[in-house]
PDB file of N, CA and C in Angstrom:
ATOM      1  N   GLY N   1     -10.800  22.767 105.268  1.00  0.00           N
ATOM      2  CA  GLY N   1     -10.986  23.180 106.638  1.00  0.00           C
ATOM      3  C   GLY N   1     -12.041  22.342 107.318  1.00  0.00           C
ATOM      4  N   ASN N   2     -12.127  22.480 108.601  1.00  0.00           N
ATOM      5  CA  ASN N   2     -13.099  21.753 109.406  1.00  0.00           C
ATOM      6  C   ASN N   2     -14.353  22.599 109.559  1.00  0.00           C
ATOM      7  N   PHE N   3     -15.287  22.453 108.621  1.00  0.00           N
ATOM      8  CA  PHE N   3     -16.510  23.246 108.649  1.00  0.00           C
ATOM      9  C   PHE N   3     -17.470  22.788 109.736  1.00  0.00           C
ATOM     10  N   ASP N   4     -17.253  21.602 110.304  1.00  0.00           N
ATOM     11  CA  ASP N   4     -18.144  21.094 111.347  1.00  0.00           C
ATOM     12  C   ASP N   4     -18.154  21.978 112.586  1.00  0.00           C
ATOM     13  N   ILE N   5     -17.097  22.758 112.798  1.00  0.00           N
ATOM     14  CA  ILE N   5     -17.037  23.592 114.003  1.00  0.00           C
ATOM     15  C   ILE N   5     -17.778  24.912 113.847  1.00  0.00           C
ATOM     16  N   ILE N   6     -18.177  25.273 112.623  1.00  0.00           N
ATOM     17  CA  ILE N   6     -18.805  26.578 112.398  1.00  0.00           C
ATOM     18  C   ILE N   6     -20.011  26.815 113.297  1.00  0.00           C
ATOM     19  N   PRO N   7     -20.953  25.865 113.429  1.00  0.00           N
ATOM     20  CA  PRO N   7     -22.093  26.136 114.320  1.00  0.00           C
ATOM     21  C   PRO N   7     -21.689  26.374 115.776  1.00  0.00           C
ATOM     22  N   ASN N   8     -20.543  25.837 116.177  1.00  0.00           N
ATOM     23  CA  ASN N   8     -20.087  26.004 117.557  1.00  0.00           C
ATOM     24  C   ASN N   8     -19.395  27.330 117.813  1.00  0.00           C
ATOM     25  N   ILE N   9     -18.883  27.971 116.765  1.00  0.00           N
ATOM     26  CA  ILE N   9     -18.130  29.206 116.996  1.00  0.00           C
ATOM     27  C   ILE N   9     -18.825  30.453 116.473  1.00  0.00           C
ATOM     28  N   LEU N  10     -19.859  30.291 115.654  1.00  0.00           N
ATOM     29  CA  LEU N  10     -20.571  31.453 115.132  1.00  0.00           C
ATOM     30  C   LEU N  10     -21.983  31.496 115.695  1.00  0.00           C
ATOM     31  N   HIS N  11     -22.391  32.653 116.121  1.00  0.00           N
ATOM     32  CA  HIS N  11     -23.758  32.838 116.609  1.00  0.00           C
ATOM     33  C   HIS N  11     -24.722  32.606 115.454  1.00  0.00           C
ATOM     34  N   LYS N  12     -25.875  32.004 115.734  1.00  0.00           N
ATOM     35  CA  LYS N  12     -26.820  31.661 114.664  1.00  0.00           C
ATOM     36  C   LYS N  12     -27.359  32.882 113.937  1.00  0.00           C
ATOM     37  N   ARG N  13     -27.257  34.070 114.547  1.00  0.00           N
ATOM     38  CA  ARG N  13     -27.742  35.286 113.895  1.00  0.00           C
ATOM     39  C   ARG N  13     -26.616  36.119 113.291  1.00  0.00           C
ATOM     40  N   ILE N  14     -25.411  35.571 113.200  1.00  0.00           N
ATOM     41  CA  ILE N  14     -24.290  36.343 112.658  1.00  0.00           C
ATOM     42  C   ILE N  14     -24.555  36.682 111.191  1.00  0.00           C
ATOM     43  N   THR N  15     -24.200  37.894 110.815  1.00  0.00           N
ATOM     44  CA  THR N  15     -24.325  38.307 109.421  1.00  0.00           C
ATOM     45  C   THR N  15     -22.975  38.807 108.928  1.00  0.00           C
ATOM     46  N   LEU N  16     -22.739  38.633 107.657  1.00  0.00           N
ATOM     47  CA  LEU N  16     -21.523  39.120 107.017  1.00  0.00           C
ATOM     48  C   LEU N  16     -21.953  39.952 105.827  1.00  0.00           C
ATOM     49  N   ARG N  17     -21.447  41.166 105.769  1.00  0.00           N
ATOM     50  CA  ARG N  17     -21.678  42.032 104.612  1.00  0.00           C
ATOM     51  C   ARG N  17     -20.314  42.382 104.030  1.00  0.00           C
ATOM     52  N   GLY N  18     -19.985  41.756 102.927  1.00  0.00           N
ATOM     53  CA  GLY N  18     -18.678  41.938 102.322  1.00  0.00           C
ATOM     54  C   GLY N  18     -18.657  43.064 101.315  1.00  0.00           C
ATOM     55  N   ALA N  19     -17.461  43.580 101.055  1.00  0.00           N
ATOM     56  CA  ALA N  19     -17.289  44.677 100.108  1.00  0.00           C
ATOM     57  C   ALA N  19     -17.702  44.271  98.697  1.00  0.00           C
ATOM     58  N   SER N  20     -17.666  42.983  98.399  1.00  0.00           N
ATOM     59  CA  SER N  20     -18.030  42.502  97.063  1.00  0.00           C
ATOM     60  C   SER N  20     -19.537  42.376  96.882  1.00  0.00           C
ATOM     61  N   GLY N  21     -20.309  42.810  97.887  1.00  0.00           N
ATOM     62  CA  GLY N  21     -21.762  42.726  97.811  1.00  0.00           C
ATOM     63  C   GLY N  21     -22.325  41.463  98.420  1.00  0.00           C
ATOM     64  N   VAL N  22     -21.460  40.620  98.953  1.00  0.00           N
ATOM     65  CA  VAL N  22     -21.898  39.375  99.579  1.00  0.00           C
ATOM     66  C   VAL N  22     -22.603  39.685 100.889  1.00  0.00           C
ATOM     67  N   HIS N  23     -23.702  38.993 101.127  1.00  0.00           N
ATOM     68  CA  HIS N  23     -24.417  39.109 102.401  1.00  0.00           C
ATOM     69  C   HIS N  23     -24.792  37.702 102.835  1.00  0.00           C
ATOM     70  N   THR N  24     -24.281  37.276 103.986  1.00  0.00           N
ATOM     71  CA  THR N  24     -24.654  35.971 104.523  1.00  0.00           C
ATOM     72  C   THR N  24     -25.328  36.173 105.865  1.00  0.00           C
ATOM     73  N   SER N  25     -26.174  35.228 106.207  1.00  0.00           N
ATOM     74  CA  SER N  25     -26.863  35.264 107.491  1.00  0.00           C
ATOM     75  C   SER N  25     -26.861  33.858 108.070  1.00  0.00           C
ATOM     76  N   GLY N  26     -26.214  33.703 109.220  1.00  0.00           N
ATOM     77  CA  GLY N  26     -26.165  32.399 109.875  1.00  0.00           C
ATOM     78  C   GLY N  26     -24.963  31.578 109.459  1.00  0.00           C
ATOM     79  N   GLY N  27     -24.681  30.561 110.255  1.00  0.00           N
ATOM     80  CA  GLY N  27     -23.513  29.714 110.041  1.00  0.00           C
ATOM     81  C   GLY N  27     -23.514  28.966 108.729  1.00  0.00           C
ATOM     82  N   GLN N  28     -24.671  28.464 108.290  1.00  0.00           N
ATOM     83  CA  GLN N  28     -24.745  27.696 107.045  1.00  0.00           C
ATOM     84  C   GLN N  28     -24.351  28.550 105.843  1.00  0.00           C
ATOM     85  N   GLU N  29     -24.886  29.762 105.754  1.00  0.00           N
ATOM     86  CA  GLU N  29     -24.550  30.641 104.625  1.00  0.00           C
ATOM     87  C   GLU N  29     -23.088  31.059 104.680  1.00  0.00           C
ATOM     88  N   PHE N  30     -22.575  31.318 105.895  1.00  0.00           N
ATOM     89  CA  PHE N  30     -21.165  31.673 106.024  1.00  0.00           C
ATOM     90  C   PHE N  30     -20.296  30.512 105.569  1.00  0.00           C
ATOM     91  N   GLU N  31     -20.666  29.288 105.950  1.00  0.00           N
ATOM     92  CA  GLU N  31     -19.918  28.097 105.552  1.00  0.00           C
ATOM     93  C   GLU N  31     -19.866  27.969 104.032  1.00  0.00           C
ATOM     94  N   GLU N  32     -20.996  28.196 103.361  1.00  0.00           N
ATOM     95  CA  GLU N  32     -21.047  28.126 101.902  1.00  0.00           C
ATOM     96  C   GLU N  32     -20.170  29.200 101.263  1.00  0.00           C
ATOM     97  N   TYR N  33     -20.202  30.405 101.806  1.00  0.00           N
ATOM     98  CA  TYR N  33     -19.379  31.505 101.295  1.00  0.00           C
ATOM     99  C   TYR N  33     -17.893  31.185 101.461  1.00  0.00           C
ATOM    100  N   TYR N  34     -17.521  30.694 102.640  1.00  0.00           N
ATOM    101  CA  TYR N  34     -16.116  30.382 102.903  1.00  0.00           C
ATOM    102  C   TYR N  34     -15.640  29.244 101.993  1.00  0.00           C
ATOM    103  N   ALA N  35     -16.485  28.232 101.772  1.00  0.00           N
ATOM    104  CA  ALA N  35     -16.123  27.132 100.875  1.00  0.00           C
ATOM    105  C   ALA N  35     -15.893  27.663  99.454  1.00  0.00           C
ATOM    106  N   HIS N  36     -16.718  28.619  99.027  1.00  0.00           N
ATOM    107  CA  HIS N  36     -16.562  29.252  97.711  1.00  0.00           C
ATOM    108  C   HIS N  36     -15.198  29.948  97.619  1.00  0.00           C
ATOM    109  N   LEU N  37     -14.827  30.675  98.676  1.00  0.00           N
ATOM    110  CA  LEU N  37     -13.530  31.361  98.685  1.00  0.00           C
ATOM    111  C   LEU N  37     -12.371  30.374  98.655  1.00  0.00           C
ATOM    112  N   LYS N  38     -12.491  29.280  99.411  1.00  0.00           N
ATOM    113  CA  LYS N  38     -11.404  28.296  99.457  1.00  0.00           C
ATOM    114  C   LYS N  38     -11.221  27.593  98.113  1.00  0.00           C
ATOM    115  N   LYS N  39     -12.288  27.455  97.327  1.00  0.00           N
ATOM    116  CA  LYS N  39     -12.144  26.885  95.986  1.00  0.00           C
ATOM    117  C   LYS N  39     -11.408  27.860  95.079  1.00  0.00           C
ATOM    118  N   ALA N  40     -11.687  29.140  95.219  1.00  0.00           N
ATOM    119  CA  ALA N  40     -11.042  30.158  94.389  1.00  0.00           C
ATOM    120  C   ALA N  40      -9.607  30.427  94.833  1.00  0.00           C
ATOM    121  N   TYR N  41      -9.378  30.369  96.143  1.00  0.00           N
ATOM    122  CA  TYR N  41      -8.058  30.632  96.728  1.00  0.00           C
ATOM    123  C   TYR N  41      -7.697  29.453  97.623  1.00  0.00           C
ATOM    124  N   PRO N  42      -7.259  28.326  97.047  1.00  0.00           N
ATOM    125  CA  PRO N  42      -7.026  27.127  97.858  1.00  0.00           C
ATOM    126  C   PRO N  42      -5.941  27.290  98.919  1.00  0.00           C
ATOM    127  N   ASP N  43      -5.054  28.250  98.739  1.00  0.00           N
ATOM    128  CA  ASP N  43      -4.003  28.494  99.731  1.00  0.00           C
ATOM    129  C   ASP N  43      -4.328  29.702 100.614  1.00  0.00           C
ATOM    130  N   LEU N  44      -5.614  30.057 100.692  1.00  0.00           N
ATOM    131  CA  LEU N  44      -6.038  31.229 101.466  1.00  0.00           C
ATOM    132  C   LEU N  44      -5.575  31.120 102.917  1.00  0.00           C
ATOM    133  N   GLN N  45      -4.917  32.164 103.375  1.00  0.00           N
ATOM    134  CA  GLN N  45      -4.443  32.253 104.755  1.00  0.00           C
ATOM    135  C   GLN N  45      -4.921  33.569 105.338  1.00  0.00           C
ATOM    136  N   TYR N  46      -5.199  33.569 106.623  1.00  0.00           N
ATOM    137  CA  TYR N  46      -5.533  34.821 107.298  1.00  0.00           C
ATOM    138  C   TYR N  46      -4.752  34.899 108.592  1.00  0.00           C
ATOM    139  N   GLN N  47      -4.525  36.118 109.017  1.00  0.00           N
ATOM    140  CA  GLN N  47      -3.818  36.351 110.273  1.00  0.00           C
ATOM    141  C   GLN N  47      -4.515  37.482 111.004  1.00  0.00           C
ATOM    142  N   ILE N  48      -4.765  37.264 112.277  1.00  0.00           N
ATOM    143  CA  ILE N  48      -5.330  38.323 113.106  1.00  0.00           C
ATOM    144  C   ILE N  48      -4.193  39.248 113.503  1.00  0.00           C
ATOM    145  N   GLU N  49      -4.289  40.505 113.091  1.00  0.00           N
ATOM    146  CA  GLU N  49      -3.261  41.495 113.393  1.00  0.00           C
ATOM    147  C   GLU N  49      -3.498  42.142 114.756  1.00  0.00           C
ATOM    148  N   GLU N  50      -4.767  42.394 115.054  1.00  0.00           N
ATOM    149  CA  GLU N  50      -5.074  43.121 116.290  1.00  0.00           C
ATOM    150  C   GLU N  50      -6.547  42.931 116.639  1.00  0.00           C
ATOM    151  N   ILE N  51      -6.835  42.858 117.932  1.00  0.00           N
ATOM    152  CA  ILE N  51      -8.211  42.827 118.424  1.00  0.00           C
ATOM    153  C   ILE N  51      -8.336  43.893 119.500  1.00  0.00           C
ATOM    154  N   LEU N  52      -9.310  44.771 119.337  1.00  0.00           N
ATOM    155  CA  LEU N  52      -9.595  45.796 120.337  1.00  0.00           C
ATOM    156  C   LEU N  52     -11.015  45.587 120.841  1.00  0.00           C
ATOM    157  N   VAL N  53     -11.180  45.596 122.163  1.00  0.00           N
ATOM    158  CA  VAL N  53     -12.499  45.426 122.763  1.00  0.00           C
ATOM    159  C   VAL N  53     -12.795  46.643 123.611  1.00  0.00           C
ATOM    160  N   GLU N  54     -13.979  47.225 123.391  1.00  0.00           N
ATOM    161  CA  GLU N  54     -14.427  48.344 124.213  1.00  0.00           C
ATOM    162  C   GLU N  54     -15.916  48.162 124.463  1.00  0.00           C
ATOM    163  N   GLY N  55     -16.263  48.089 125.731  1.00  0.00           N
ATOM    164  CA  GLY N  55     -17.667  47.888 126.077  1.00  0.00           C
ATOM    165  C   GLY N  55     -18.174  46.587 125.499  1.00  0.00           C
ATOM    166  N   ASN N  56     -19.226  46.672 124.702  1.00  0.00           N
ATOM    167  CA  ASN N  56     -19.810  45.460 124.129  1.00  0.00           C
ATOM    168  C   ASN N  56     -19.495  45.299 122.637  1.00  0.00           C
ATOM    169  N   LYS N  57     -18.363  45.878 122.195  1.00  0.00           N
ATOM    170  CA  LYS N  57     -17.970  45.770 120.788  1.00  0.00           C
ATOM    171  C   LYS N  57     -16.505  45.375 120.678  1.00  0.00           C
ATOM    172  N   ALA N  58     -16.185  44.675 119.591  1.00  0.00           N
ATOM    173  CA  ALA N  58     -14.802  44.320 119.294  1.00  0.00           C
ATOM    174  C   ALA N  58     -14.493  44.739 117.864  1.00  0.00           C
ATOM    175  N   ALA N  59     -13.273  45.205 117.645  1.00  0.00           N
ATOM    176  CA  ALA N  59     -12.766  45.484 116.307  1.00  0.00           C
ATOM    177  C   ALA N  59     -11.639  44.487 116.051  1.00  0.00           C
ATOM    178  N   VAL N  60     -11.699  43.802 114.922  1.00  0.00           N
ATOM    179  CA  VAL N  60     -10.712  42.783 114.587  1.00  0.00           C
ATOM    180  C   VAL N  60     -10.070  43.162 113.259  1.00  0.00           C
ATOM    181  N   LYS N  61      -8.752  43.366 113.279  1.00  0.00           N
ATOM    182  CA  LYS N  61      -8.002  43.680 112.062  1.00  0.00           C
ATOM    183  C   LYS N  61      -7.373  42.386 111.555  1.00  0.00           C
ATOM    184  N   LEU N  62      -7.689  42.025 110.304  1.00  0.00           N
ATOM    185  CA  LEU N  62      -7.223  40.782 109.697  1.00  0.00           C
ATOM    186  C   LEU N  62      -6.409  41.069 108.445  1.00  0.00           C
ATOM    187  N   SER N  63      -5.452  40.194 108.158  1.00  0.00           N
ATOM    188  CA  SER N  63      -4.722  40.214 106.892  1.00  0.00           C
ATOM    189  C   SER N  63      -4.991  38.893 106.183  1.00  0.00           C
ATOM    190  N   TYR N  64      -5.236  38.952 104.872  1.00  0.00           N
ATOM    191  CA  TYR N  64      -5.493  37.768 104.064  1.00  0.00           C
ATOM    192  C   TYR N  64      -4.470  37.696 102.940  1.00  0.00           C
ATOM    193  N   SER N  65      -4.132  36.474 102.537  1.00  0.00           N
ATOM    194  CA  SER N  65      -3.286  36.285 101.362  1.00  0.00           C
ATOM    195  C   SER N  65      -3.645  34.951 100.713  1.00  0.00           C
ATOM    196  N   GLY N  66      -3.380  34.850  99.440  1.00  0.00           N
ATOM    197  CA  GLY N  66      -3.652  33.617  98.714  1.00  0.00           C
ATOM    198  C   GLY N  66      -3.391  33.808  97.233  1.00  0.00           C
ATOM    199  N   THR N  67      -3.649  32.759  96.465  1.00  0.00           N
ATOM    200  CA  THR N  67      -3.446  32.779  95.024  1.00  0.00           C
ATOM    201  C   THR N  67      -4.775  32.474  94.339  1.00  0.00           C
ATOM    202  N   HIS N  68      -5.161  33.311  93.382  1.00  0.00           N
ATOM    203  CA  HIS N  68      -6.446  33.174  92.691  1.00  0.00           C
ATOM    204  C   HIS N  68      -6.359  32.038  91.673  1.00  0.00           C
ATOM    205  N   LYS N  69      -6.791  30.835  92.098  1.00  0.00           N
ATOM    206  CA  LYS N  69      -6.686  29.643  91.255  1.00  0.00           C
ATOM    207  C   LYS N  69      -8.035  29.070  90.835  1.00  0.00           C
ATOM    208  N   GLY N  70      -9.130  29.690  91.239  1.00  0.00           N
ATOM    209  CA  GLY N  70     -10.456  29.190  90.881  1.00  0.00           C
ATOM    210  C   GLY N  70     -11.403  30.348  90.623  1.00  0.00           C
ATOM    211  N   VAL N  71     -12.571  30.042  90.063  1.00  0.00           N
ATOM    212  CA  VAL N  71     -13.571  31.068  89.756  1.00  0.00           C
ATOM    213  C   VAL N  71     -14.112  31.649  91.059  1.00  0.00           C
ATOM    214  N   VAL N  72     -14.160  32.983  91.122  1.00  0.00           N
ATOM    215  CA  VAL N  72     -14.739  33.662  92.280  1.00  0.00           C
ATOM    216  C   VAL N  72     -15.595  34.812  91.760  1.00  0.00           C
ATOM    217  N   PHE N  73     -16.867  34.844  92.159  1.00  0.00           N
ATOM    218  CA  PHE N  73     -17.802  35.882  91.713  1.00  0.00           C
ATOM    219  C   PHE N  73     -17.756  36.049  90.191  1.00  0.00           C
ATOM    220  N   GLU N  74     -17.747  34.923  89.483  1.00  0.00           N
ATOM    221  CA  GLU N  74     -17.748  34.861  88.018  1.00  0.00           C
ATOM    222  C   GLU N  74     -16.453  35.371  87.382  1.00  0.00           C
ATOM    223  N   ILE N  75     -15.413  35.564  88.164  1.00  0.00           N
ATOM    224  CA  ILE N  75     -14.105  35.990  87.640  1.00  0.00           C
ATOM    225  C   ILE N  75     -13.232  34.747  87.501  1.00  0.00           C
ATOM    226  N   GLN N  76     -12.742  34.521  86.289  1.00  0.00           N
ATOM    227  CA  GLN N  76     -11.901  33.361  86.020  1.00  0.00           C
ATOM    228  C   GLN N  76     -10.556  33.499  86.740  1.00  0.00           C
ATOM    229  N   PRO N  77      -9.885  32.382  87.023  1.00  0.00           N
ATOM    230  CA  PRO N  77      -8.601  32.426  87.724  1.00  0.00           C
ATOM    231  C   PRO N  77      -7.573  33.284  86.991  1.00  0.00           C
ATOM    232  N   THR N  78      -6.857  34.089  87.762  1.00  0.00           N
ATOM    233  CA  THR N  78      -5.778  34.917  87.211  1.00  0.00           C
ATOM    234  C   THR N  78      -4.408  34.387  87.624  1.00  0.00           C
ATOM    235  N   PHE N  79      -4.388  33.530  88.633  1.00  0.00           N
ATOM    236  CA  PHE N  79      -3.171  32.978  89.225  1.00  0.00           C
ATOM    237  C   PHE N  79      -2.291  34.065  89.846  1.00  0.00           C
ATOM    238  N   ASN N  80      -2.898  35.225  90.090  1.00  0.00           N
ATOM    239  CA  ASN N  80      -2.209  36.304  90.795  1.00  0.00           C
ATOM    240  C   ASN N  80      -2.321  36.093  92.298  1.00  0.00           C
ATOM    241  N   LYS N  81      -1.328  36.572  93.017  1.00  0.00           N
ATOM    242  CA  LYS N  81      -1.361  36.556  94.481  1.00  0.00           C
ATOM    243  C   LYS N  81      -2.202  37.734  94.951  1.00  0.00           C
ATOM    244  N   ILE N  82      -2.939  37.520  96.031  1.00  0.00           N
ATOM    245  CA  ILE N  82      -3.691  38.609  96.649  1.00  0.00           C
ATOM    246  C   ILE N  82      -3.165  38.816  98.063  1.00  0.00           C
ATOM    247  N   ASN N  83      -3.201  40.050  98.493  1.00  0.00           N
ATOM    248  CA  ASN N  83      -2.893  40.430  99.872  1.00  0.00           C
ATOM    249  C   ASN N  83      -3.803  41.594 100.205  1.00  0.00           C
ATOM    250  N   TYR N  84      -4.590  41.457 101.250  1.00  0.00           N
ATOM    251  CA  TYR N  84      -5.421  42.585 101.656  1.00  0.00           C
ATOM    252  C   TYR N  84      -5.708  42.517 103.141  1.00  0.00           C
ATOM    253  N   GLN N  85      -6.161  43.641 103.660  1.00  0.00           N
ATOM    254  CA  GLN N  85      -6.519  43.736 105.073  1.00  0.00           C
ATOM    255  C   GLN N  85      -8.001  44.022 105.187  1.00  0.00           C
ATOM    256  N   ASP N  86      -8.559  43.593 106.300  1.00  0.00           N
ATOM    257  CA  ASP N  86      -9.981  43.771 106.559  1.00  0.00           C
ATOM    258  C   ASP N  86     -10.139  44.194 108.008  1.00  0.00           C
ATOM    259  N   LEU N  87     -11.186  44.923 108.272  1.00  0.00           N
ATOM    260  CA  LEU N  87     -11.495  45.342 109.636  1.00  0.00           C
ATOM    261  C   LEU N  87     -12.932  44.950 109.924  1.00  0.00           C
ATOM    262  N   LEU N  88     -13.121  44.122 110.933  1.00  0.00           N
ATOM    263  CA  LEU N  88     -14.449  43.671 111.329  1.00  0.00           C
ATOM    264  C   LEU N  88     -14.859  44.360 112.614  1.00  0.00           C
ATOM    265  N   PHE N  89     -16.108  44.776 112.683  1.00  0.00           N
ATOM    266  CA  PHE N  89     -16.675  45.316 113.915  1.00  0.00           C
ATOM    267  C   PHE N  89     -17.730  44.327 114.382  1.00  0.00           C
ATOM    268  N   VAL N  90     -17.564  43.836 115.594  1.00  0.00           N
ATOM    269  CA  VAL N  90     -18.394  42.747 116.087  1.00  0.00           C
ATOM    270  C   VAL N  90     -19.062  43.145 117.387  1.00  0.00           C
ATOM    271  N   PRO N  91     -20.413  43.085 117.449  1.00  0.00           N
ATOM    272  CA  PRO N  91     -21.080  43.315 118.737  1.00  0.00           C
ATOM    273  C   PRO N  91     -20.902  42.092 119.625  1.00  0.00           C
ATOM    274  N   LEU N  92     -20.560  42.322 120.877  1.00  0.00           N
ATOM    275  CA  LEU N  92     -20.379  41.218 121.815  1.00  0.00           C
ATOM    276  C   LEU N  92     -21.643  41.071 122.649  1.00  0.00           C
ATOM    277  N   SER N  93     -22.590  40.327 122.117  1.00  0.00           N
ATOM    278  CA  SER N  93     -23.843  40.134 122.836  1.00  0.00           C
ATOM    279  C   SER N  93     -23.794  38.912 123.733  1.00  0.00           C
ATOM    280  N   ILE N  94     -22.646  38.223 123.719  1.00  0.00           N
ATOM    281  CA  ILE N  94     -22.443  37.098 124.619  1.00  0.00           C
ATOM    282  C   ILE N  94     -21.177  37.360 125.413  1.00  0.00           C
ATOM    283  N   THR N  95     -20.979  36.641 126.493  1.00  0.00           N
ATOM    284  CA  THR N  95     -19.839  36.901 127.366  1.00  0.00           C
ATOM    285  C   THR N  95     -18.509  36.647 126.677  1.00  0.00           C
ATOM    286  N   VAL N  96     -18.417  35.555 125.956  1.00  0.00           N
ATOM    287  CA  VAL N  96     -17.173  35.236 125.257  1.00  0.00           C
ATOM    288  C   VAL N  96     -17.498  34.961 123.798  1.00  0.00           C
ATOM    289  N   LEU N  97     -16.785  35.619 122.925  1.00  0.00           N
ATOM    290  CA  LEU N  97     -16.954  35.418 121.490  1.00  0.00           C
ATOM    291  C   LEU N  97     -15.729  34.670 120.987  1.00  0.00           C
ATOM    292  N   GLN N  98     -15.944  33.523 120.381  1.00  0.00           N
ATOM    293  CA  GLN N  98     -14.828  32.807 119.788  1.00  0.00           C
ATOM    294  C   GLN N  98     -14.868  33.067 118.297  1.00  0.00           C
ATOM    295  N   MET N  99     -13.811  33.653 117.801  1.00  0.00           N
ATOM    296  CA  MET N  99     -13.802  34.079 116.409  1.00  0.00           C
ATOM    297  C   MET N  99     -12.454  33.780 115.796  1.00  0.00           C
ATOM    298  N   PHE N 100     -12.455  33.077 114.703  1.00  0.00           N
ATOM    299  CA  PHE N 100     -11.223  32.731 114.007  1.00  0.00           C
ATOM    300  C   PHE N 100     -10.215  32.082 114.945  1.00  0.00           C
ATOM    301  N   GLY N 101     -10.697  31.269 115.874  1.00  0.00           N
ATOM    302  CA  GLY N 101      -9.817  30.537 116.769  1.00  0.00           C
ATOM    303  C   GLY N 101      -9.312  31.332 117.948  1.00  0.00           C
ATOM    304  N   CYS N 102      -9.730  32.570 118.114  1.00  0.00           N
ATOM    305  CA  CYS N 102      -9.292  33.384 119.249  1.00  0.00           C
ATOM    306  C   CYS N 102     -10.470  33.654 120.171  1.00  0.00           C
ATOM    307  N   LEU N 103     -10.189  33.773 121.431  1.00  0.00           N
ATOM    308  CA  LEU N 103     -11.227  34.119 122.396  1.00  0.00           C
ATOM    309  C   LEU N 103     -11.130  35.596 122.727  1.00  0.00           C
ATOM    310  N   VAL N 104     -12.253  36.277 122.665  1.00  0.00           N
ATOM    311  CA  VAL N 104     -12.326  37.688 123.041  1.00  0.00           C
ATOM    312  C   VAL N 104     -13.296  37.767 124.202  1.00  0.00           C
ATOM    313  N   LYS N 105     -12.823  38.175 125.351  1.00  0.00           N
ATOM    314  CA  LYS N 105     -13.696  38.261 126.515  1.00  0.00           C
ATOM    315  C   LYS N 105     -14.299  39.649 126.619  1.00  0.00           C
ATOM    316  N   ASN N 106     -15.577  39.697 126.910  1.00  0.00           N
ATOM    317  CA  ASN N 106     -16.276  40.967 127.084  1.00  0.00           C
ATOM    318  C   ASN N 106     -16.114  41.389 128.534  1.00  0.00           C
ATOM    319  N   MET N 107     -15.274  42.359 128.764  1.00  0.00           N
ATOM    320  CA  MET N 107     -15.011  42.840 130.120  1.00  0.00           C
ATOM    321  C   MET N 107     -15.894  44.042 130.412  1.00  0.00           C
ATOM    322  N   PRO N 108     -16.793  43.932 131.399  1.00  0.00           N
ATOM    323  CA  PRO N 108     -17.687  45.068 131.703  1.00  0.00           C
ATOM    324  C   PRO N 108     -16.939  46.265 132.254  1.00  0.00           C
TER     325      PRO N 108
END
């Protein structure tokens, strides 16, 4: 992927708290986490299912799929396919949030 765009699309104070116990803060840490996932799941794909915006918050429903071909969180490759959904809640502290290639406008 093109990691050079991460500083342009993620706020410098963005944090990620994943179900696996992962906690990242800022674009650099997110970039490292995403690179780790792409090594474990080289065919990782995501799809935005739905975006809901209310006031200064957005909810983003995502679907992920891929094949476990590399070590992830000390788990050796299983070569099993994964499919899961995730729900992100994002505060919109800026007028336009660009996330995963989509624009979400904060409408007052």
